[in-house]
Short mmCIF file of C-alpha atoms in Angstrom, two decimals:
data_model
loop_
_atom_site.label_atom_id
_atom_site.label_comp_id
_atom_site.label_asym_id
_atom_site.label_seq_id
_atom_site.Cartn_x
_atom_site.Cartn_y
_atom_site.Cartn_z
CA LEU H 1 0.00 0.00 0.00
CA LEU H 2 2.88 2.34 0.76
CA SER H 3 4.49 1.73 -2.63
CA LEU H 4 1.12 2.19 -4.30
CA GLY H 5 0.66 5.52 -2.54
CA ILE H 6 4.12 6.70 -3.60
CA ALA H 7 3.43 5.69 -7.19
CA LEU H 8 0.10 7.48 -7.26
CA SER H 9 1.63 10.59 -5.75
CA ALA H 10 4.45 10.62 -8.26
CA SER H 11 2.13 10.15 -11.22
CA SER H 12 -0.18 12.92 -10.09
CA CYS H 13 2.74 15.38 -10.12
CA TRP H 14 3.91 14.50 -13.62
CA MET H 15 3.54 17.48 -15.97
CA GLY H 16 5.92 16.51 -18.78
CA PRO H 17 5.25 15.10 -22.23
CA TRP H 18 4.37 11.48 -22.90
CA PRO H 19 7.13 9.09 -23.89
CA ALA H 20 8.82 9.46 -27.29
CA GLY H 21 6.46 10.34 -30.15
CA GLU H 22 5.48 8.02 -32.94
CA MET H 23 6.89 4.50 -33.16
CA ASP H 24 7.99 2.99 -36.46
CA GLU H 25 7.04 -0.41 -35.09
CA ALA H 26 5.88 -2.02 -31.88
CA GLN H 27 7.58 -5.15 -30.58
CA VAL H 28 5.31 -6.30 -27.78
CA GLY H 29 6.23 -8.72 -25.01
CA PHE H 30 3.46 -10.27 -22.90
CA LEU H 31 3.92 -11.74 -19.41
CA TYR H 32 1.35 -14.36 -18.39
CA VAL H 33 0.61 -15.73 -14.91
CA GLY H 34 -0.43 -19.15 -16.20
CA PRO H 35 -0.16 -21.51 -19.14
CA VAL H 36 -1.87 -20.61 -22.40
CA GLY H 37 -3.68 -23.93 -22.28
CA ASP H 38 -5.52 -23.12 -19.03
CA HIS H 39 -8.58 -22.07 -21.02
CA GLY H 40 -9.02 -19.33 -18.49
CA TRP H 41 -7.50 -15.93 -17.78
CA THR H 42 -4.23 -16.51 -19.63
CA LYS H 43 -5.92 -18.06 -22.65
CA ALA H 44 -8.15 -14.99 -22.95
CA HIS H 45 -5.11 -12.69 -22.96
CA ASP H 46 -3.35 -14.82 -25.54
CA VAL H 47 -6.37 -14.61 -27.84
CA GLY H 48 -6.06 -10.84 -27.44
CA ARG H 49 -2.36 -10.98 -28.32
CA GLU H 50 -3.11 -12.92 -31.50
CA TYR H 51 -5.81 -10.39 -32.41
CA LEU H 52 -3.36 -7.52 -31.88
CA GLU H 53 -0.72 -9.03 -34.15
CA ALA H 54 -3.27 -9.93 -36.83
CA ASN H 55 -5.01 -6.55 -36.91
CA LEU H 56 -2.21 -3.98 -36.68
CA ASP H 57 0.60 -3.42 -39.15
CA ASP H 58 4.14 -2.99 -37.84
CA VAL H 59 3.40 -5.04 -34.71
CA THR H 60 5.09 -8.26 -33.61
CA THR H 61 4.51 -10.08 -30.33
CA GLN H 62 5.98 -12.72 -28.09
CA TYR H 63 4.97 -14.08 -24.69
CA GLN H 64 6.27 -15.86 -21.62
CA PRO H 65 3.78 -18.12 -19.81
CA SER H 66 3.63 -19.08 -16.13
CA VAL H 67 5.77 -16.19 -14.85
CA ILE H 68 5.98 -15.77 -11.09
CA PRO H 69 6.11 -12.18 -9.78
CA ALA H 70 9.66 -12.62 -8.47
CA ASP H 71 10.90 -13.37 -11.99
CA ALA H 72 8.88 -10.73 -13.83
CA VAL H 73 11.54 -7.99 -13.93
CA GLY H 74 14.08 -10.43 -15.33
CA VAL H 75 11.68 -11.59 -18.05
CA MET H 76 10.98 -7.98 -19.06
CA GLU H 77 14.69 -7.24 -19.17
CA GLU H 78 15.20 -10.19 -21.50
CA PHE H 79 12.39 -8.98 -23.75
CA ILE H 80 13.82 -5.45 -23.86
CA ALA H 81 17.30 -6.79 -24.62
CA GLY H 82 15.74 -8.61 -27.57
CA GLY H 83 14.24 -5.39 -28.94
CA ASP H 84 10.79 -5.21 -27.37
CA ASN H 85 9.62 -1.64 -26.80
CA VAL H 86 6.17 -2.41 -25.35
CA LEU H 87 5.73 -4.68 -22.32
CA ILE H 88 2.28 -5.88 -21.26
CA THR H 89 1.95 -7.55 -17.87
CA THR H 90 -1.40 -9.30 -17.67
CA SER H 91 -1.97 -9.46 -13.92
CA PHE H 92 -2.15 -7.23 -10.87
CA ASP H 93 0.43 -9.64 -9.41
CA PHE H 94 3.00 -8.05 -11.73
CA LEU H 95 2.29 -4.43 -10.74
CA SER H 96 5.33 -3.92 -8.51
CA ALA H 97 7.67 -5.53 -11.03
CA THR H 98 6.16 -3.45 -13.84
CA GLN H 99 6.73 -0.24 -11.88
CA THR H 100 10.35 -1.22 -11.32
CA ALA H 101 10.97 -2.06 -14.98
CA ALA H 102 9.23 1.11 -16.19
CA ALA H 103 11.47 3.23 -13.97
CA ASN H 104 14.60 1.42 -15.19
CA TYR H 105 13.70 1.53 -18.90
CA PRO H 106 12.17 4.95 -19.67
CA ASP H 107 12.37 4.41 -23.45
CA ALA H 108 9.94 1.48 -23.35
CA ASN H 109 6.19 1.62 -22.77
CA PHE H 110 4.48 -0.56 -20.18
CA LEU H 111 0.89 -1.65 -19.61
CA ASN H 112 -0.34 -3.47 -16.50
CA CYS H 113 -3.70 -5.17 -16.22
CA SER H 114 -5.92 -3.87 -13.40
CA GLY H 115 -3.19 -2.07 -11.45
CA PHE H 116 -4.56 1.46 -12.02
CA VAL H 117 -1.15 3.03 -11.42
CA SER H 118 0.58 5.27 -13.95
CA SER H 119 3.89 6.98 -14.62
CA PRO H 120 5.40 8.70 -17.68
CA ASN H 121 5.75 5.33 -19.47
CA LEU H 122 3.38 3.07 -17.51
CA GLY H 123 -0.36 2.80 -18.03
CA SER H 124 -3.07 0.38 -16.90
CA TYR H 125 -6.09 -1.24 -18.46
CA PHE H 126 -9.12 -3.26 -17.42
CA GLY H 127 -12.77 -3.94 -18.21
CA ARG H 128 -15.89 -3.47 -16.07
CA MET H 129 -16.54 -7.19 -15.88
CA TYR H 130 -18.84 -6.70 -12.90
CA GLN H 131 -21.47 -5.47 -15.36
CA VAL H 132 -21.44 -8.80 -17.19
CA TRP H 133 -21.54 -10.74 -13.93
CA TYR H 134 -24.74 -8.84 -13.14
CA LEU H 135 -26.20 -10.19 -16.38
CA ALA H 136 -25.06 -13.70 -15.53
CA GLY H 137 -26.78 -13.25 -12.16
CA ILE H 138 -30.08 -12.58 -13.92
CA VAL H 139 -29.75 -15.91 -15.72
CA ALA H 140 -28.72 -17.79 -12.57
CA GLY H 141 -31.45 -16.18 -10.46
CA HIS H 142 -34.17 -17.21 -12.90
CA MET H 143 -32.94 -20.77 -13.26
CA THR H 144 -32.59 -21.46 -9.54
CA GLU H 145 -36.05 -20.01 -8.93
CA GLN H 146 -37.44 -22.29 -11.62
CA SER H 147 -36.11 -25.36 -9.81
CA GLY H 148 -37.16 -24.12 -6.37
CA SER H 149 -33.66 -24.29 -4.91
CA ASP H 150 -33.03 -20.51 -4.77
CA GLN H 151 -29.34 -21.27 -4.10
CA ILE H 152 -26.32 -20.37 -6.21
CA GLY H 153 -22.90 -21.82 -5.44
CA VAL H 154 -19.65 -20.12 -6.40
CA VAL H 155 -16.22 -21.72 -6.71
CA GLY H 156 -14.09 -18.73 -5.70
CA PRO H 157 -10.38 -18.43 -6.58
CA VAL H 158 -8.17 -15.86 -4.80
CA VAL H 159 -9.82 -13.37 -2.43
CA ILE H 160 -9.15 -9.88 -3.80
CA PRO H 161 -11.46 -6.88 -4.36
CA GLU H 162 -11.92 -7.87 -8.03
CA THR H 163 -13.30 -11.32 -7.25
CA VAL H 164 -15.44 -10.01 -4.38
CA ARG H 165 -16.80 -7.25 -6.64
CA HIS H 166 -17.76 -9.77 -9.33
CA LEU H 167 -19.42 -12.02 -6.75
CA ASN H 168 -21.45 -9.10 -5.43
CA ALA H 169 -22.55 -8.10 -8.94
CA LEU H 170 -23.66 -11.68 -9.61
CA THR H 171 -25.67 -11.64 -6.38
CA LEU H 172 -27.33 -8.30 -7.17
CA GLY H 173 -28.26 -9.54 -10.63
CA ALA H 174 -29.81 -12.71 -9.21
CA GLN H 175 -31.69 -10.73 -6.55
CA SER H 176 -33.10 -8.38 -9.19
CA VAL H 177 -35.23 -11.25 -10.52
CA ASN H 178 -35.38 -13.55 -7.47
CA PRO H 179 -35.39 -11.77 -4.09
CA ASP H 180 -35.24 -15.12 -2.26
CA VAL H 181 -31.94 -16.21 -3.78
CA THR H 182 -28.84 -16.79 -1.65
CA VAL H 183 -25.26 -17.13 -2.87
CA HIS H 184 -22.72 -19.37 -1.17
CA VAL H 185 -19.04 -19.03 -2.13
CA GLU H 186 -16.28 -21.47 -1.25
CA TRP H 187 -12.79 -20.05 -1.82
CA ILE H 188 -10.00 -22.36 -2.98
CA HIS H 189 -7.44 -19.52 -2.51
CA ALA H 190 -5.79 -20.25 -5.87
CA TRP H 191 -6.52 -19.33 -9.47
CA PHE H 192 -6.76 -23.01 -10.23
CA ASP H 193 -6.49 -26.22 -8.25
CA ILE H 194 -7.37 -29.38 -10.13
CA GLU H 195 -7.86 -31.32 -6.89
CA GLN H 196 -9.98 -28.81 -4.97
CA GLU H 197 -12.21 -27.59 -7.78
CA PRO H 198 -14.26 -30.76 -8.36
CA VAL H 199 -14.57 -31.41 -4.62
CA VAL H 200 -15.78 -27.88 -3.87
CA THR H 201 -18.17 -28.01 -6.83
CA GLU H 202 -19.79 -31.22 -5.59
CA ASN H 203 -19.95 -29.93 -2.01
CA LEU H 204 -21.82 -26.83 -3.15
CA ILE H 205 -24.35 -28.99 -4.98
CA ILE H 206 -24.79 -31.30 -2.00
CA ALA H 207 -25.41 -28.20 0.14
CA GLY H 208 -28.33 -27.27 -2.12
CA ALA H 209 -27.02 -25.10 -4.95
CA ASP H 210 -28.40 -25.91 -8.39
CA VAL H 211 -26.40 -23.29 -10.32
CA ILE H 212 -22.62 -23.47 -9.90
CA VAL H 213 -20.60 -20.42 -10.92
CA SER H 214 -16.96 -21.01 -11.80
CA LYS H 215 -14.55 -18.13 -11.13
CA THR H 216 -11.37 -20.18 -11.52
CA ASP H 217 -9.02 -20.28 -14.50
CA THR H 218 -10.17 -23.73 -15.63
CA THR H 219 -13.32 -25.39 -16.90
CA ILE H 220 -13.15 -28.08 -14.21
CA PRO H 221 -16.26 -26.91 -12.29
CA LEU H 222 -18.26 -26.86 -15.53
CA GLU H 223 -17.17 -30.34 -16.49
CA THR H 224 -17.84 -31.59 -12.95
CA VAL H 225 -21.41 -30.28 -13.06
CA ASP H 226 -21.90 -31.83 -16.49
CA GLY H 227 -20.78 -35.22 -15.20
CA LEU H 228 -22.84 -35.06 -12.01
CA SER H 229 -25.95 -34.04 -13.94
CA GLU H 230 -26.03 -37.50 -15.51
CA THR H 231 -26.72 -39.08 -12.11
CA THR H 232 -30.11 -39.21 -10.41
CA ASP H 233 -28.83 -38.20 -6.98
CA TYR H 234 -30.24 -34.65 -7.03
CA PRO H 235 -33.87 -33.55 -6.71
CA TYR H 236 -33.48 -30.81 -9.36
CA PRO H 237 -31.53 -30.10 -12.55
CA ILE H 238 -28.07 -28.63 -11.97
CA PHE H 239 -26.40 -26.03 -14.17
CA SER H 240 -23.21 -24.00 -14.33
CA ILE H 241 -21.92 -20.62 -15.49
CA GLY H 242 -18.41 -20.33 -16.91
CA TYR H 243 -15.88 -17.53 -17.14
CA ASP H 244 -13.02 -15.96 -19.11
CA ASN H 245 -13.55 -17.33 -22.64
CA GLU H 246 -16.46 -17.17 -25.05
CA ASP H 247 -16.37 -20.91 -25.71
CA SER H 248 -16.15 -22.03 -22.07
CA CYS H 249 -19.56 -23.68 -22.27
CA SER H 250 -18.35 -25.95 -25.07
CA PHE H 251 -16.77 -28.06 -22.32
CA ALA H 252 -20.20 -28.66 -20.75
CA PRO H 253 -22.75 -27.96 -23.49
CA ASP H 254 -25.68 -29.65 -21.76
CA THR H 255 -25.50 -27.83 -18.44
CA CYS H 256 -23.48 -24.61 -18.89
CA LEU H 257 -25.90 -21.68 -19.17
CA THR H 258 -23.53 -18.90 -20.33
CA ALA H 259 -20.16 -17.31 -19.48
CA PRO H 260 -18.95 -13.77 -18.88
CA TYR H 261 -15.80 -13.47 -21.00
CA TRP H 262 -12.90 -11.17 -21.83
CA ASN H 263 -12.21 -9.80 -25.31
CA TRP H 264 -8.82 -8.12 -24.93
CA GLY H 265 -7.92 -7.82 -28.63
CA PRO H 266 -9.69 -4.54 -29.50
CA LEU H 267 -8.40 -2.88 -26.31
CA TYR H 268 -4.81 -3.98 -27.03
CA SER H 269 -5.10 -2.78 -30.61
CA ARG H 270 -6.45 0.59 -29.51
CA LEU H 271 -3.68 1.26 -27.00
CA VAL H 272 -0.79 0.00 -29.14
CA GLN H 273 -2.09 2.01 -32.12
CA GLN H 274 -2.00 5.09 -29.89
CA MET H 275 1.63 4.30 -29.09
CA LEU H 276 2.43 3.94 -32.79
CA ASP H 277 0.71 7.29 -33.46
CA GLY H 278 2.40 9.05 -30.53
CA THR H 279 -0.95 9.88 -28.88
CA TRP H 280 -0.89 7.41 -25.98
CA ASP H 281 -1.62 8.97 -22.59
CA PRO H 282 -0.36 6.62 -19.86
CA HIS H 283 -2.35 8.51 -17.22
CA ALA H 284 -5.71 8.06 -18.92
CA LYS H 285 -7.96 5.66 -16.99
CA VAL H 286 -8.77 2.68 -19.18
CA TRP H 287 -11.60 0.76 -17.52
CA ASP H 288 -13.95 -0.18 -20.35
CA GLN H 289 -17.64 -0.71 -19.71
CA VAL H 290 -19.70 -3.04 -21.87
CA LYS H 291 -20.45 -2.16 -25.47
CA ILE H 292 -23.36 -3.46 -27.53
CA ASP H 293 -21.05 -4.67 -30.29
CA ALA H 294 -19.43 -7.94 -29.16
CA GLU H 295 -16.51 -7.39 -31.54
CA GLU H 296 -15.58 -4.11 -29.84
CA SER H 297 -16.46 -4.77 -26.20
CA THR H 298 -13.71 -5.74 -23.74
CA VAL H 299 -16.27 -7.65 -21.65
CA TYR H 300 -19.23 -9.61 -22.94
CA LEU H 301 -21.65 -12.46 -22.26
CA ALA H 302 -21.43 -15.72 -24.21
CA PRO H 303 -24.54 -17.04 -25.98
CA ILE H 304 -27.18 -18.26 -23.53
CA ASN H 305 -28.15 -21.93 -23.42
CA ASP H 306 -31.44 -22.85 -25.12
CA LYS H 307 -32.66 -24.25 -21.79
CA VAL H 308 -33.01 -20.70 -20.50
CA PRO H 309 -36.51 -19.30 -21.25
CA THR H 310 -36.76 -16.80 -24.09
CA SER H 311 -38.26 -14.23 -21.74
CA VAL H 312 -35.10 -14.36 -19.62
CA VAL H 313 -32.87 -13.94 -22.67
CA MET H 314 -34.90 -10.89 -23.68
CA GLN H 315 -34.53 -9.44 -20.19
CA VAL H 316 -30.76 -9.91 -20.35
CA GLU H 317 -30.64 -8.18 -23.74
CA GLU H 318 -32.66 -5.23 -22.45
CA THR H 319 -30.44 -4.91 -19.37
CA PHE H 320 -27.33 -5.19 -21.54
CA ALA H 321 -28.45 -2.18 -23.57
CA MET H 322 -28.95 -0.20 -20.37
CA LEU H 323 -25.50 -1.13 -19.07
CA ALA H 324 -23.89 0.09 -22.28
CA GLU H 325 -25.20 3.63 -21.77
CA PRO H 326 -22.26 5.90 -20.78
CA GLU H 327 -23.95 7.10 -17.60
CA ASN H 328 -24.38 3.53 -16.31
CA GLY H 329 -20.73 2.53 -16.00
CA HIS H 330 -21.02 1.99 -12.24
CA PHE H 331 -24.22 -0.05 -12.37
CA PRO H 332 -25.19 -2.21 -10.46
CA PHE H 333 -23.40 -0.46 -7.61
CA VAL H 334 -25.78 2.50 -7.51
CA GLY H 335 -28.54 3.36 -5.06
CA SER H 336 -29.19 1.61 -1.75
CA LEU H 337 -26.75 -1.16 -0.92
CA TYR H 338 -26.71 -3.36 2.16
CA ASP H 339 -23.95 -5.68 3.28
CA ALA H 340 -24.37 -9.33 4.26
CA GLU H 341 -25.15 -8.36 7.85
CA GLY H 342 -27.95 -6.06 6.70
CA ASP H 343 -26.12 -2.80 7.43
CA ARG H 344 -26.61 0.00 4.91
CA ARG H 345 -23.40 0.71 2.98
CA GLN H 346 -24.83 3.18 0.48
CA SER H 347 -27.96 5.32 0.37
CA SER H 348 -30.48 5.58 -2.44
CA ASP H 349 -28.97 8.78 -3.88
CA GLU H 350 -25.37 7.54 -3.93
CA GLU H 351 -23.23 5.84 -6.54
CA MET H 352 -20.11 3.86 -5.74
CA SER H 353 -16.89 5.49 -6.95
CA ASP H 354 -14.15 3.72 -8.88
CA ASP H 355 -11.94 3.88 -5.81
CA ASP H 356 -14.63 2.22 -3.69
CA LEU H 357 -15.12 -0.48 -6.33
CA LEU H 358 -11.40 -1.17 -6.45
CA ARG H 359 -11.30 -1.63 -2.67
CA MET H 360 -14.47 -3.68 -2.19
CA CYS H 361 -13.87 -6.38 0.43
CA TRP H 362 -17.39 -6.80 1.81
CA TYR H 363 -20.32 -8.91 0.66
CA VAL H 364 -23.71 -7.58 -0.32
CA GLN H 365 -26.82 -8.91 1.40
CA GLY H 366 -27.65 -12.43 0.29
CA VAL H 367 -24.14 -13.88 0.37
CA VAL H 368 -24.19 -16.61 3.01
CA ASP H 369 -21.92 -19.24 4.52
CA GLU H 370 -22.50 -23.01 4.60
CA THR H 371 -24.99 -22.63 7.50
CA GLY H 372 -27.03 -19.96 5.73
CA ALA H 373 -25.74 -17.19 8.03
CA PRO H 374 -24.33 -13.94 6.62
CA ALA H 375 -20.88 -14.65 5.19
CA GLU H 376 -17.68 -12.71 5.91
CA VAL H 377 -14.93 -11.97 3.40
CA PRO H 378 -11.79 -13.89 4.43
CA GLY H 379 -8.79 -11.91 5.59
CA GLY H 380 -6.14 -10.78 3.15
CA CYS H 381 -8.52 -9.28 0.58
CA GLY H 382 -6.49 -6.07 0.47
CA GLY H 383 -9.31 -3.51 0.46
CA ASP H 384 -12.02 -2.02 2.68
CA TYR H 385 -14.07 -4.36 4.88
#
């Protein structure tokens, strides 16, 4: 937090020009936290990298998968030694290393995903994925009401404000169509864990959830639900909701309802083109809200399963159009909000700020633990409780 404060203070005092003007070419090096084959977060970024290289002239790319934060500076130094002049670090985990490299190599440009820190040659980027999780909540809320369970289970990865924010948006979306719904999250405290994920998925179903939401970087929860659905051990149909990639539901076509997904390519192309043109502003906040056009939107919702009623699909489409309006970038975190304990966190005439969203470490009302009591965000979230 101290280093973040220093970085923010330094960036706010910067009054000079942006880094060197136009680039003749961009050699872009990507740092990934996981393997490209995870079919999760890293896969989505790699699809964006391929889009960037295919759609812009004078751009070449390379990447290094499964980088740990301690090695990130060294990897960037190797890329720069090989001629790369743009470095993109695709995780908040790399923020500190990216700041260090940007300070050491002022002639290169740096982009960090979700860090929201800037300097003369360091910018950030992200998408307002919480808006799409609200839409997914509408689908989940309808389907669990239809079965009579009124329970949604979430396989949670690492506890940070981002994952808590998405969980809360899912809950608010479900509550908007089903006030009786409760959401139970079990955290595995890892972005993926091939041993824990199927166990936690089955435990959530046994506890009563009939819609399982996967927030991990794999499709294991989806495939687990698909396999369990073939048994006759449950009194109601069970479904899942995927994440990260548009085709996530292809791994569980019978039971996966839809998937919020990332579409990084247009955003990468926009920012790198600005660097080529000499117009890139590293201090500009890049936190894209949804757009109607799937080809241009950084965040989107995959096609909805035919098992979802047409009326629900139409409701999602209508809500999607509302979310895309410029004035609705903070929705659903507007108006009265209560936490899991029932205490008011925001009044009817208030709207949550970006800073509040980025520090959200409390659950909205309706998030419960395994006993049905109000749940508490585990320690270590790194924001405001």
